[in-house]
mmCIF file with all atom_site columns, C-alpha atoms in Angstrom:
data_model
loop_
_atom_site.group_PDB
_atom_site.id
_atom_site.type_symbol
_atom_site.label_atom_id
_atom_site.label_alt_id
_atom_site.label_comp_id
_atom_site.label_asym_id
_atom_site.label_entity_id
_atom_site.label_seq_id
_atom_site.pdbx_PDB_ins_code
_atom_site.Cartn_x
_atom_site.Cartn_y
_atom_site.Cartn_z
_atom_site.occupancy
_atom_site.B_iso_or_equiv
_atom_site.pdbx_formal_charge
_atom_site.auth_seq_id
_atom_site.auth_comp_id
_atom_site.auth_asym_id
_atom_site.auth_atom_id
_atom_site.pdbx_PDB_model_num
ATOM 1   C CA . UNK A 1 1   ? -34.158 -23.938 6.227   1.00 0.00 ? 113 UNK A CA 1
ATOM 2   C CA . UNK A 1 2   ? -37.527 -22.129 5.320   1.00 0.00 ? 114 UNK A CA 1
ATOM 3   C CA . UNK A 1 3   ? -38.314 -19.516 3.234   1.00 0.00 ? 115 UNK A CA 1
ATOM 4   C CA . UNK A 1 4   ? -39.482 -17.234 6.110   1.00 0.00 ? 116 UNK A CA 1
ATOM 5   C CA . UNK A 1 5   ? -35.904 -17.863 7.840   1.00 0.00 ? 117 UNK A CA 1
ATOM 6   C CA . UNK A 1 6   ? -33.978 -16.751 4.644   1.00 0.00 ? 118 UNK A CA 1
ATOM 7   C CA . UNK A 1 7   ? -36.672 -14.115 4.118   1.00 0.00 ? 119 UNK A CA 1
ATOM 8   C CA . UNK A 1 8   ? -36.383 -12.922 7.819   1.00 0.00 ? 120 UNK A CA 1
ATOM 9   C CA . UNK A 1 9   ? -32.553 -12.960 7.147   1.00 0.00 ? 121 UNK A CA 1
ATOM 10  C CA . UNK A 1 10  ? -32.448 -10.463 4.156   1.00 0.00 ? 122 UNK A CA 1
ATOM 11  C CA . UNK A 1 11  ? -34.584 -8.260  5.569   1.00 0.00 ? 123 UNK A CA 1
ATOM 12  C CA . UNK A 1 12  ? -32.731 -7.398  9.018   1.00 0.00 ? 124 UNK A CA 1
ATOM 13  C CA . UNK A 1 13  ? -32.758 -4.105  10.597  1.00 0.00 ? 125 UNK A CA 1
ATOM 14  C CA . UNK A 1 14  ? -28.774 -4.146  9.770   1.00 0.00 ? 126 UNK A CA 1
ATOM 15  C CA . UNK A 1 15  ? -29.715 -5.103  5.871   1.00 0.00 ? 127 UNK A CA 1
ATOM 16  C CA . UNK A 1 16  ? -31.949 -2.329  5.238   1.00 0.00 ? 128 UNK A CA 1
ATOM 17  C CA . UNK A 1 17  ? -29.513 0.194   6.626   1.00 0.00 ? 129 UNK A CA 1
ATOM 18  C CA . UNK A 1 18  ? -26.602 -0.549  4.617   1.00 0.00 ? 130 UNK A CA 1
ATOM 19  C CA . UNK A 1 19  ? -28.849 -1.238  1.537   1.00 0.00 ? 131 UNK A CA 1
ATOM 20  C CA . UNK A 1 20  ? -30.395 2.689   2.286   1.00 0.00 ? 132 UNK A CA 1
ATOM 21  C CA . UNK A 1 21  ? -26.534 3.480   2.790   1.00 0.00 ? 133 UNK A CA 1
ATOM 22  C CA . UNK A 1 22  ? -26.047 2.456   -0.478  1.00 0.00 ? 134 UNK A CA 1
ATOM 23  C CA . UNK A 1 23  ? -28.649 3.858   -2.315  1.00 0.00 ? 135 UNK A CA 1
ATOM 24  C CA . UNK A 1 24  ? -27.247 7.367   -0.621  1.00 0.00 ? 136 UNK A CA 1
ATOM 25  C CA . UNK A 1 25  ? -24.012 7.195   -1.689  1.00 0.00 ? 137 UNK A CA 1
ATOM 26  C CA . UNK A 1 26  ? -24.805 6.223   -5.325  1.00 0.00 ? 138 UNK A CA 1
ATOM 27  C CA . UNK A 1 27  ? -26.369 9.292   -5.632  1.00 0.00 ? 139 UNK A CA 1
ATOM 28  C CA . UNK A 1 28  ? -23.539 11.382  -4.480  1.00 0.00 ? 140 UNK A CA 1
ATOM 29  C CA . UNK A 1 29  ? -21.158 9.139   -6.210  1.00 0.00 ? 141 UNK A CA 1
ATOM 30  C CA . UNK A 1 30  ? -20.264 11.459  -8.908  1.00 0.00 ? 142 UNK A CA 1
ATOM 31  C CA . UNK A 1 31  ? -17.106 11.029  -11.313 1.00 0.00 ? 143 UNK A CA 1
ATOM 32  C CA . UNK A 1 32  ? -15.695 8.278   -8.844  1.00 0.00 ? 144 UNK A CA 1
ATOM 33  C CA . UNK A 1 33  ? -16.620 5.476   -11.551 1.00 0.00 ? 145 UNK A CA 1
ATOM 34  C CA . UNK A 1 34  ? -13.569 7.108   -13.600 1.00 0.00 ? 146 UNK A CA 1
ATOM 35  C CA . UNK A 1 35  ? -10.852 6.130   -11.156 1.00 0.00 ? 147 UNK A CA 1
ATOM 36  C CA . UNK A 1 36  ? -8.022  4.370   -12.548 1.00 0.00 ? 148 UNK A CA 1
ATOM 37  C CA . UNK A 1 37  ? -7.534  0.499   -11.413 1.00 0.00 ? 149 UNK A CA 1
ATOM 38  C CA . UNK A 1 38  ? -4.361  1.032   -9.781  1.00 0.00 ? 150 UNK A CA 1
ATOM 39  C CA . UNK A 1 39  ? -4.062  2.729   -6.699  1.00 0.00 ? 151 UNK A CA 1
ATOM 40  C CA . UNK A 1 40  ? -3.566  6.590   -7.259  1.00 0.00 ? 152 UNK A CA 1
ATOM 41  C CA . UNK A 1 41  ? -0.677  6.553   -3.868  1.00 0.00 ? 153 UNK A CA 1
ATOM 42  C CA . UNK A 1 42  ? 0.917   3.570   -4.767  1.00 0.00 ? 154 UNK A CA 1
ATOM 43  C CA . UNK A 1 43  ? 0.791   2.014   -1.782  1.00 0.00 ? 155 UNK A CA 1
ATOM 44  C CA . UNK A 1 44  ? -0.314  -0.834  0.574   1.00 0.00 ? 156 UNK A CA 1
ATOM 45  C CA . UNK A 1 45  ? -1.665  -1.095  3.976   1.00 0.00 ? 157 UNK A CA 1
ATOM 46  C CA . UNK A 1 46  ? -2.061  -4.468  5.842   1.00 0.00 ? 158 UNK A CA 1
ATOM 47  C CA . UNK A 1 47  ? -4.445  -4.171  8.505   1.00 0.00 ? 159 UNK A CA 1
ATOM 48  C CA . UNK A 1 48  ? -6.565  -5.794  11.566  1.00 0.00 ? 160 UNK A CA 1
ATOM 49  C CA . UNK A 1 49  ? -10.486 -6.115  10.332  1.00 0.00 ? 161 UNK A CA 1
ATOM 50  C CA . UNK A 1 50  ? -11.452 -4.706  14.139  1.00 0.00 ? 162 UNK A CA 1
ATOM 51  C CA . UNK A 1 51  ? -13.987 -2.338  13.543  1.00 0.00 ? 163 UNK A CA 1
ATOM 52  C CA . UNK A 1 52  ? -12.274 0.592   16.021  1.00 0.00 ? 164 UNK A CA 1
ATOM 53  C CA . UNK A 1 53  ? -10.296 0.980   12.779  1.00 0.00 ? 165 UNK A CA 1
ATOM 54  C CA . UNK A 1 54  ? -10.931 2.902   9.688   1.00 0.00 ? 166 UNK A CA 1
ATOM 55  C CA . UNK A 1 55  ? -7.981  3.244   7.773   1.00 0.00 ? 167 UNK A CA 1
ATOM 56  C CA . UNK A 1 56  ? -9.578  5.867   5.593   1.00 0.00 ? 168 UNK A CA 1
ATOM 57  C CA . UNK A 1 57  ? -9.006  8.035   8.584   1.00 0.00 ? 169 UNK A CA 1
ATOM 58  C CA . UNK A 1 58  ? -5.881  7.372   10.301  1.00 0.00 ? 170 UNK A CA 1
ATOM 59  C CA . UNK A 1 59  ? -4.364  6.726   7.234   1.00 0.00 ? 171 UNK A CA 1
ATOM 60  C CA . UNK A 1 60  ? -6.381  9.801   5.019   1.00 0.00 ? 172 UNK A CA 1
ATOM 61  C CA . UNK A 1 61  ? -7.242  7.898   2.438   1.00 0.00 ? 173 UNK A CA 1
ATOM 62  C CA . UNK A 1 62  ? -9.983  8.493   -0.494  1.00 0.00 ? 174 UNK A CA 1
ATOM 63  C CA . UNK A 1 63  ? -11.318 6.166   -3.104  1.00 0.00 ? 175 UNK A CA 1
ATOM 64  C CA . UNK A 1 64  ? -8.247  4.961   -5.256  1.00 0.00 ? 176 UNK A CA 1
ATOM 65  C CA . UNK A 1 65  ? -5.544  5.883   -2.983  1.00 0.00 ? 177 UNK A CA 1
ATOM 66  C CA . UNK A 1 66  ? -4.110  2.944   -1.885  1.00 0.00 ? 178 UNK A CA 1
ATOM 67  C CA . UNK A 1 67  ? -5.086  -1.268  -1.443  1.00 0.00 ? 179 UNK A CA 1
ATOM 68  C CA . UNK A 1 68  ? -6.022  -1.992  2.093   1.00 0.00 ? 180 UNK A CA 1
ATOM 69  C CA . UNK A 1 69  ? -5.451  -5.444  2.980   1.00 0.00 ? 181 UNK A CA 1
ATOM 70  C CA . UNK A 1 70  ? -7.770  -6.711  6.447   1.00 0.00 ? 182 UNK A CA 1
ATOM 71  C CA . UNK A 1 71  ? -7.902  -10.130 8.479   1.00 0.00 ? 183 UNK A CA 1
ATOM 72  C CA . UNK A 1 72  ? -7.850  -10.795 11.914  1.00 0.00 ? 184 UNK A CA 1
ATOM 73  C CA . UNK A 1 73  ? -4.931  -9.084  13.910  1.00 0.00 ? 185 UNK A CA 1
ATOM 74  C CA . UNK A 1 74  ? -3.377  -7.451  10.197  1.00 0.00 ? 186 UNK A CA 1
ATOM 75  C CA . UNK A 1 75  ? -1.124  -10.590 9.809   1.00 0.00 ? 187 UNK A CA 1
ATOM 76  C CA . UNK A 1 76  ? 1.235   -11.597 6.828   1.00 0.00 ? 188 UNK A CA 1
ATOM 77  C CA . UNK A 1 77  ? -0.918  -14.853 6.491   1.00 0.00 ? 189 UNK A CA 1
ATOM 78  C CA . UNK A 1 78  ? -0.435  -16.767 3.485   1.00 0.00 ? 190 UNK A CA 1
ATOM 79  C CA . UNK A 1 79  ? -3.461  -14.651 1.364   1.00 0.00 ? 191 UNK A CA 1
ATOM 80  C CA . UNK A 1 80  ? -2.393  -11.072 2.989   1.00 0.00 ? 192 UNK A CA 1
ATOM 81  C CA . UNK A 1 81  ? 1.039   -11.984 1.209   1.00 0.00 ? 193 UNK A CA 1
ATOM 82  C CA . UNK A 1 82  ? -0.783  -13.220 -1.666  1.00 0.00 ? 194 UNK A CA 1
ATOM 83  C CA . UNK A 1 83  ? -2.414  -9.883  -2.219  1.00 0.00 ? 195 UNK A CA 1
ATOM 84  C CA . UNK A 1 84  ? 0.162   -7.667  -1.451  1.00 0.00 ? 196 UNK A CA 1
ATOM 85  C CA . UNK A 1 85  ? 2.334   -9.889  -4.706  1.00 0.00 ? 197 UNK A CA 1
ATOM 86  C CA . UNK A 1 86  ? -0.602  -8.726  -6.882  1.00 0.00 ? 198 UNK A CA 1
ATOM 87  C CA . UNK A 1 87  ? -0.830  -5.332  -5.339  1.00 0.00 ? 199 UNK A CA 1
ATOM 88  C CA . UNK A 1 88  ? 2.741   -4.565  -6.302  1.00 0.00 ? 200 UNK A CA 1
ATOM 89  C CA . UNK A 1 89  ? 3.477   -7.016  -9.347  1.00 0.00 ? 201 UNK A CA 1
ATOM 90  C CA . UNK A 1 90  ? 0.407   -6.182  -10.975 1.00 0.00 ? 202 UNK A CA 1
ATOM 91  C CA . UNK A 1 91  ? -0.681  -2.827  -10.113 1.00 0.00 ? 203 UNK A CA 1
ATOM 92  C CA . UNK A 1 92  ? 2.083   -1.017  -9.420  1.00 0.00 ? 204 UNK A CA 1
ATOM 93  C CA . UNK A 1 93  ? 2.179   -0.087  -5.429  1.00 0.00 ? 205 UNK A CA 1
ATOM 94  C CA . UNK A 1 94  ? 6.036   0.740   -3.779  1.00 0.00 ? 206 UNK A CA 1
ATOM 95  C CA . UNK A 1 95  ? 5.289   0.794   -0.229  1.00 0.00 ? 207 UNK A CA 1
ATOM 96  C CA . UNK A 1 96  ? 3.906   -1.357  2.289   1.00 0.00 ? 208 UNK A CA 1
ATOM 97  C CA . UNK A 1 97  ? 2.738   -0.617  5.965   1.00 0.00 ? 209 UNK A CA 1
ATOM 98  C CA . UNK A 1 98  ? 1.965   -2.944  8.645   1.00 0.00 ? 210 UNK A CA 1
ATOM 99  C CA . UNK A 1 99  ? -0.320  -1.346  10.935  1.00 0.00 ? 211 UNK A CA 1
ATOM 100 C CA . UNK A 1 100 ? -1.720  -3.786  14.348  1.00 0.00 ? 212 UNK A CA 1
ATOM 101 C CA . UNK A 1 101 ? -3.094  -2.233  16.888  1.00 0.00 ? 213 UNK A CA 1
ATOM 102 C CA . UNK A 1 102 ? -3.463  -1.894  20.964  1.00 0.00 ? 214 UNK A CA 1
ATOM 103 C CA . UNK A 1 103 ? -6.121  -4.139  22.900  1.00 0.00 ? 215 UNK A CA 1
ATOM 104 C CA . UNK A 1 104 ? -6.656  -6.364  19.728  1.00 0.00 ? 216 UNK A CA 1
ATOM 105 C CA . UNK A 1 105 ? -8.695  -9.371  20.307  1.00 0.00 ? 217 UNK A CA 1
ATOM 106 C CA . UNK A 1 106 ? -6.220  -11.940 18.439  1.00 0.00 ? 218 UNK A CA 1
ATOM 107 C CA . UNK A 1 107 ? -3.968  -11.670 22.012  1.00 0.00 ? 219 UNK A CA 1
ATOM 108 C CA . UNK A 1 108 ? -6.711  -12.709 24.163  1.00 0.00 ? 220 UNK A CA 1
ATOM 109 C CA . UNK A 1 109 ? -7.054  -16.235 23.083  1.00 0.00 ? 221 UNK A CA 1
ATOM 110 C CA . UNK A 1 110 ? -4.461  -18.891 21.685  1.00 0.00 ? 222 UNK A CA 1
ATOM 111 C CA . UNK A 1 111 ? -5.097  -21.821 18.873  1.00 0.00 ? 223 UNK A CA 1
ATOM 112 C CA . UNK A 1 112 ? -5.661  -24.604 20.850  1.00 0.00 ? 224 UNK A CA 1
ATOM 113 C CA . UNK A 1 113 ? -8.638  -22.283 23.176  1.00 0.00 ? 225 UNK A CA 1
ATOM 114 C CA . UNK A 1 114 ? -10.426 -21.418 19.780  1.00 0.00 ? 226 UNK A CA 1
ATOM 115 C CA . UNK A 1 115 ? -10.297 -24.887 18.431  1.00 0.00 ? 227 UNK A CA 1
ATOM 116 C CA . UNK A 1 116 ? -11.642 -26.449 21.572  1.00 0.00 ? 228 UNK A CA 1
ATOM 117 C CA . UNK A 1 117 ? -14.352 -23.770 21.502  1.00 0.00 ? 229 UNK A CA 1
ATOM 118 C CA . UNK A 1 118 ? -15.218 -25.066 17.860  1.00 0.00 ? 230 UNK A CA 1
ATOM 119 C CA . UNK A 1 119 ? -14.895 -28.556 18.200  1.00 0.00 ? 231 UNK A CA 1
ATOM 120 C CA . UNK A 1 120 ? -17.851 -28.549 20.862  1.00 0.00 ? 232 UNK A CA 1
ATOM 121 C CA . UNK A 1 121 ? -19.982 -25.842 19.629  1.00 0.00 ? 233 UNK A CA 1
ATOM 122 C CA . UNK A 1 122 ? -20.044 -23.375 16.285  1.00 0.00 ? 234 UNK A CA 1
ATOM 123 C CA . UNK A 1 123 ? -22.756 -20.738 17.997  1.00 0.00 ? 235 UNK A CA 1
ATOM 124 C CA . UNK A 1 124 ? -20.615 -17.541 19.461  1.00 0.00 ? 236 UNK A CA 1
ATOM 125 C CA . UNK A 1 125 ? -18.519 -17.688 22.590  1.00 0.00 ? 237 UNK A CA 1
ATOM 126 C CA . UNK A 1 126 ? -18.544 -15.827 25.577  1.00 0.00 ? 238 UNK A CA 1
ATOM 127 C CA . UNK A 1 127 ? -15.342 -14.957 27.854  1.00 0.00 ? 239 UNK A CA 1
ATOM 128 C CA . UNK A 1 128 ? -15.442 -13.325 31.337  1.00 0.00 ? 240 UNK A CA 1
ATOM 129 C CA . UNK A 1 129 ? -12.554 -13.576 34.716  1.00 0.00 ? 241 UNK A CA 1
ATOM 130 C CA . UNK A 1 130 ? -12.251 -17.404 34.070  1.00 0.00 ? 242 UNK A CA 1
ATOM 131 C CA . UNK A 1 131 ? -11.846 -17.532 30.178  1.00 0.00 ? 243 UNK A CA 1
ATOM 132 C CA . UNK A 1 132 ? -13.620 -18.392 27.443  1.00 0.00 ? 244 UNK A CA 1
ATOM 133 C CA . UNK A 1 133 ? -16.744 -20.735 27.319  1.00 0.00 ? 245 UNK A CA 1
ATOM 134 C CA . UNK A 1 134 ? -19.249 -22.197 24.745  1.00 0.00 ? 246 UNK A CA 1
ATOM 135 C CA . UNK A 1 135 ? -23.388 -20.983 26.026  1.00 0.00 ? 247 UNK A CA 1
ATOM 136 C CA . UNK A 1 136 ? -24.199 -24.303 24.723  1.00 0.00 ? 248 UNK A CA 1
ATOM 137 C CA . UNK A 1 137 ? -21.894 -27.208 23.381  1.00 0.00 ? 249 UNK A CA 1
ATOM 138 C CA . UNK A 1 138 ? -23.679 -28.849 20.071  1.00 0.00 ? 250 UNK A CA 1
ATOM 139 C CA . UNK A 1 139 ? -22.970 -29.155 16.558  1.00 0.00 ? 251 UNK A CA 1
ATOM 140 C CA . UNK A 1 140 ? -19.365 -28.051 16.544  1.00 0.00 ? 252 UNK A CA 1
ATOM 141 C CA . UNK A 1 141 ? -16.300 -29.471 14.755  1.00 0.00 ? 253 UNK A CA 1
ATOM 142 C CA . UNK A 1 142 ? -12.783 -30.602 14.483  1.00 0.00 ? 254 UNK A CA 1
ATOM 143 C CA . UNK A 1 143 ? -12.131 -29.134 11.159  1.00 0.00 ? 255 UNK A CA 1
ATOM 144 C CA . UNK A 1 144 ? -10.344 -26.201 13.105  1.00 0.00 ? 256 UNK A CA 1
ATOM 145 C CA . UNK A 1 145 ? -7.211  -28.150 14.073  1.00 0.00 ? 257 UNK A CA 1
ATOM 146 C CA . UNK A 1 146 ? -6.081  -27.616 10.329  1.00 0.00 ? 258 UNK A CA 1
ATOM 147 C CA . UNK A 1 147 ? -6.140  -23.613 10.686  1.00 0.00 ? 259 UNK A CA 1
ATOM 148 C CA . UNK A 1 148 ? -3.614  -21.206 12.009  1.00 0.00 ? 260 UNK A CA 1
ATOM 149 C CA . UNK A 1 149 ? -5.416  -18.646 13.866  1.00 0.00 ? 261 UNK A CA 1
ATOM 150 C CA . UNK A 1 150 ? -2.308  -16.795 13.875  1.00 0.00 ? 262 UNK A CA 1
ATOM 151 C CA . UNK A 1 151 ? -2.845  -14.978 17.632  1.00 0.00 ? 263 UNK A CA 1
ATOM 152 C CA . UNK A 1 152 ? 0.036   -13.439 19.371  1.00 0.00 ? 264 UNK A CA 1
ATOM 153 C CA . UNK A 1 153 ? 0.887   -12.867 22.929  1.00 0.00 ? 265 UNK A CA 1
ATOM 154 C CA . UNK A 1 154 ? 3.278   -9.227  22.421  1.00 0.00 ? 266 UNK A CA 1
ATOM 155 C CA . UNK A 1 155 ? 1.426   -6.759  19.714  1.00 0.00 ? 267 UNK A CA 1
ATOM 156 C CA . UNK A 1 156 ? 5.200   -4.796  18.792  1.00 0.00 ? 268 UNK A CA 1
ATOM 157 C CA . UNK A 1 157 ? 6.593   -8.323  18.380  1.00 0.00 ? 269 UNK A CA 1
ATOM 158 C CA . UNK A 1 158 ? 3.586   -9.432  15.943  1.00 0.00 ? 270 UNK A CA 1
ATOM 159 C CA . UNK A 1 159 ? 3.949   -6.799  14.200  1.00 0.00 ? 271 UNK A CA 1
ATOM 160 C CA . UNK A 1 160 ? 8.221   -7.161  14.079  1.00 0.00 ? 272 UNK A CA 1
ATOM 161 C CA . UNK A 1 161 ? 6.995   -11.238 13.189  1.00 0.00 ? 273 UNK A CA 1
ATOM 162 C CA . UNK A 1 162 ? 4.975   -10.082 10.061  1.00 0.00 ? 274 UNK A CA 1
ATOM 163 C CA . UNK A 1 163 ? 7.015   -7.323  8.760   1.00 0.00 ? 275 UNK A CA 1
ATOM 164 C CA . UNK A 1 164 ? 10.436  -9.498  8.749   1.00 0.00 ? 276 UNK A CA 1
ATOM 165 C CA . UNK A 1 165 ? 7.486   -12.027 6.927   1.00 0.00 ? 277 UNK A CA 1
ATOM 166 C CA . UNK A 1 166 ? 6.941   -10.159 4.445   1.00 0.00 ? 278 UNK A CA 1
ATOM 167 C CA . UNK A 1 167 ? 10.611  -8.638  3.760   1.00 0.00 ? 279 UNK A CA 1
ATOM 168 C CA . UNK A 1 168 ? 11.879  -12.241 3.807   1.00 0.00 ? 280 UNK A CA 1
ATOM 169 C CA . UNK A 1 169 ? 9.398   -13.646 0.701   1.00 0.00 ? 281 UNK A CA 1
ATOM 170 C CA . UNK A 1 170 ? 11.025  -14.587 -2.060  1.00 0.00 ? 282 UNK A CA 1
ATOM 171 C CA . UNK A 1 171 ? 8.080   -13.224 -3.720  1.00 0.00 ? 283 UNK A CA 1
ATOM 172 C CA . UNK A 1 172 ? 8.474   -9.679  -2.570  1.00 0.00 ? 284 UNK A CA 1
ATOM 173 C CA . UNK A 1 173 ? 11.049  -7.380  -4.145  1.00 0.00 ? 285 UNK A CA 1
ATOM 174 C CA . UNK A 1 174 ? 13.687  -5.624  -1.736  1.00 0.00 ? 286 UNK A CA 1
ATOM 175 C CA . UNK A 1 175 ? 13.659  -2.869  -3.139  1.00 0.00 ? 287 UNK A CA 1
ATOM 176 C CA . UNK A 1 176 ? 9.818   -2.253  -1.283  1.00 0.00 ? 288 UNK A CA 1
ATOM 177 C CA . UNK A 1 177 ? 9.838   -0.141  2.203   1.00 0.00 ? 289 UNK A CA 1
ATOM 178 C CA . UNK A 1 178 ? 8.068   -2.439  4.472   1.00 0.00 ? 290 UNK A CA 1
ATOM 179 C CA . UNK A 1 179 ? 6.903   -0.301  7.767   1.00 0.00 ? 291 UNK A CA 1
ATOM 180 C CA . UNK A 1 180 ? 6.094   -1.408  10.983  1.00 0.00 ? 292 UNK A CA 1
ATOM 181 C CA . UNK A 1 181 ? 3.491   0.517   13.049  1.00 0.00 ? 293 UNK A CA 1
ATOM 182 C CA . UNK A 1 182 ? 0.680   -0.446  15.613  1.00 0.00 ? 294 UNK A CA 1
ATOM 183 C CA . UNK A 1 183 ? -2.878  2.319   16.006  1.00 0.00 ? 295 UNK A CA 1
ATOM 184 C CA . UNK A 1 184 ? -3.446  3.098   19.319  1.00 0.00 ? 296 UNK A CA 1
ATOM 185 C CA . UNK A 1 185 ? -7.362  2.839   20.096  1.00 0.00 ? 297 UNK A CA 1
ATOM 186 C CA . UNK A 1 186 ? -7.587  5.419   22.813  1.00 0.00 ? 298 UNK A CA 1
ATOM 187 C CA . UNK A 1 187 ? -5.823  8.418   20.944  1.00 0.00 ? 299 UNK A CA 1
ATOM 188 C CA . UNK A 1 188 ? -6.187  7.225   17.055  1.00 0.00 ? 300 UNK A CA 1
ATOM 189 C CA . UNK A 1 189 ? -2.531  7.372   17.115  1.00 0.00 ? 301 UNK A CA 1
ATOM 190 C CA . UNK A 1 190 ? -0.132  5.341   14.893  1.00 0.00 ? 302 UNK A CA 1
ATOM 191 C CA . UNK A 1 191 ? 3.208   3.934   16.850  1.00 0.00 ? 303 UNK A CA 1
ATOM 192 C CA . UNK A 1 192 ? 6.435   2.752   14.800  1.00 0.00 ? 304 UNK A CA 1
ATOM 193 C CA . UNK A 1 193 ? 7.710   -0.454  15.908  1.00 0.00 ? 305 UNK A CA 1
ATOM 194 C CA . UNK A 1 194 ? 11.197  1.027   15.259  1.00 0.00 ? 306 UNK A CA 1
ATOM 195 C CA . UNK A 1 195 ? 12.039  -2.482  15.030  1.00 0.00 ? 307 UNK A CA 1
ATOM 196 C CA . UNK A 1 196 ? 10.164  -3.449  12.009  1.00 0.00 ? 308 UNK A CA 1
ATOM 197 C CA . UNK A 1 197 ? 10.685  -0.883  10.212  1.00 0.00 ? 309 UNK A CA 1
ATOM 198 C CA . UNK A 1 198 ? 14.249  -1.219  10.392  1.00 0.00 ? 310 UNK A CA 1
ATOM 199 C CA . UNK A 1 199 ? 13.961  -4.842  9.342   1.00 0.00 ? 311 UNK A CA 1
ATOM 200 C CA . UNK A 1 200 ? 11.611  -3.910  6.281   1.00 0.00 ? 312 UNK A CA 1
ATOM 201 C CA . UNK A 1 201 ? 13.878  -1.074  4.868   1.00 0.00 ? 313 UNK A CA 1
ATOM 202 C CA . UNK A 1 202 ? 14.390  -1.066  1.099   1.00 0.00 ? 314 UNK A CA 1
ATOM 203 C CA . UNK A 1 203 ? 17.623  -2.584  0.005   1.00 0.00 ? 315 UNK A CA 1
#
């Protein structure tokens, strides 16, 4: 690669704004450099990385509330559960929500669609009425058939799946509310799975 790709790269319309972003907010960023480590709420919220969401606002949340956990879809993978052991074993948080959410991209494709997408071609996909299709097929690879994309077909029973996940690792205490809820994208609303929830109460 050249140095007027890389250059080209770093300097993106996208860079510059979030760099200028930056720059804005350190200089409103006041006593915020005092907050504690720990989150201030003591509590946890597993989430889908869509960018619809901003858990700050559903959730009203404020620097050094509370650990927010993303991937794709907000699922108990191995490293969601990983975090939220260190969230509560090491930093004190009581409470854990699971919060999917309506028309999430993780139910319109399954493993084995993805990984044939990969294994012929790494450049972006497009889908339309017929499904999902590579705009050119070079340079991909196999190396996907070792990853669980972890998609889903019913959102209330992914989130019921990840919620009875996490209440049933021998890693997380019982004593720790687990909740179940999806966001709904066209009001901002959060739904209980009443099903989850029951499944992740404290004992």
């Amino acid at each position: 690669m050249s140095n007027s790709t890389v250059l080209q790269k770093e300097t993106s319309k996208v860079h510059e704004e979030v760099i200028e972003a930056n720059r804005k907010y350190v200089s409103e960023f006041g006593k915020k450099g005092e907050l504690a480590l720990p989150p201030a709420r003591s509590f946890t919220i597993l989430t889908c990385m869509d960018a619809r969401l901003d858990p700050a606002k559903y959730a009203g949340l404020s620097e050094g509330d509370a650990h927010v956990i993303r991937n794709a879809g907000g699922r108990a993978s191995d490293d969601a559960i990983r975090s939220l052991i260190i969230s509560h074993k090491l930093l004190g948080t009581k409470e854990f929500f699971v919060i999917h959410h309506s028309d999430c991209g993780m139910a319109l494709f399954t493993d084995q669609i993805i990984r044939n997408l990969l294994e012929k071609s790494l450049k972006t996909a497009t889908v339309d009425s017929s499904g999902w299709k590579n705009k050119e097929e070079s340079g991909g690879s196999d190396e996907a058939r070792f990853i669980s994309f972890l998609t889903f077909e019913s959102l209330e029973k992914s989130v019921v799946d990840d919620v009875k996940r996490i209440r049933n690792h021998p890693l997380i205490p019982k004593d720790i509310p687990v909740y179940g809820y999806f966001y709904d994208v066209k009001t901002g609303k959060l739904v209980e799975v009443e099903e989850a929830t029951k499944i992740g109460r404290a004992s």
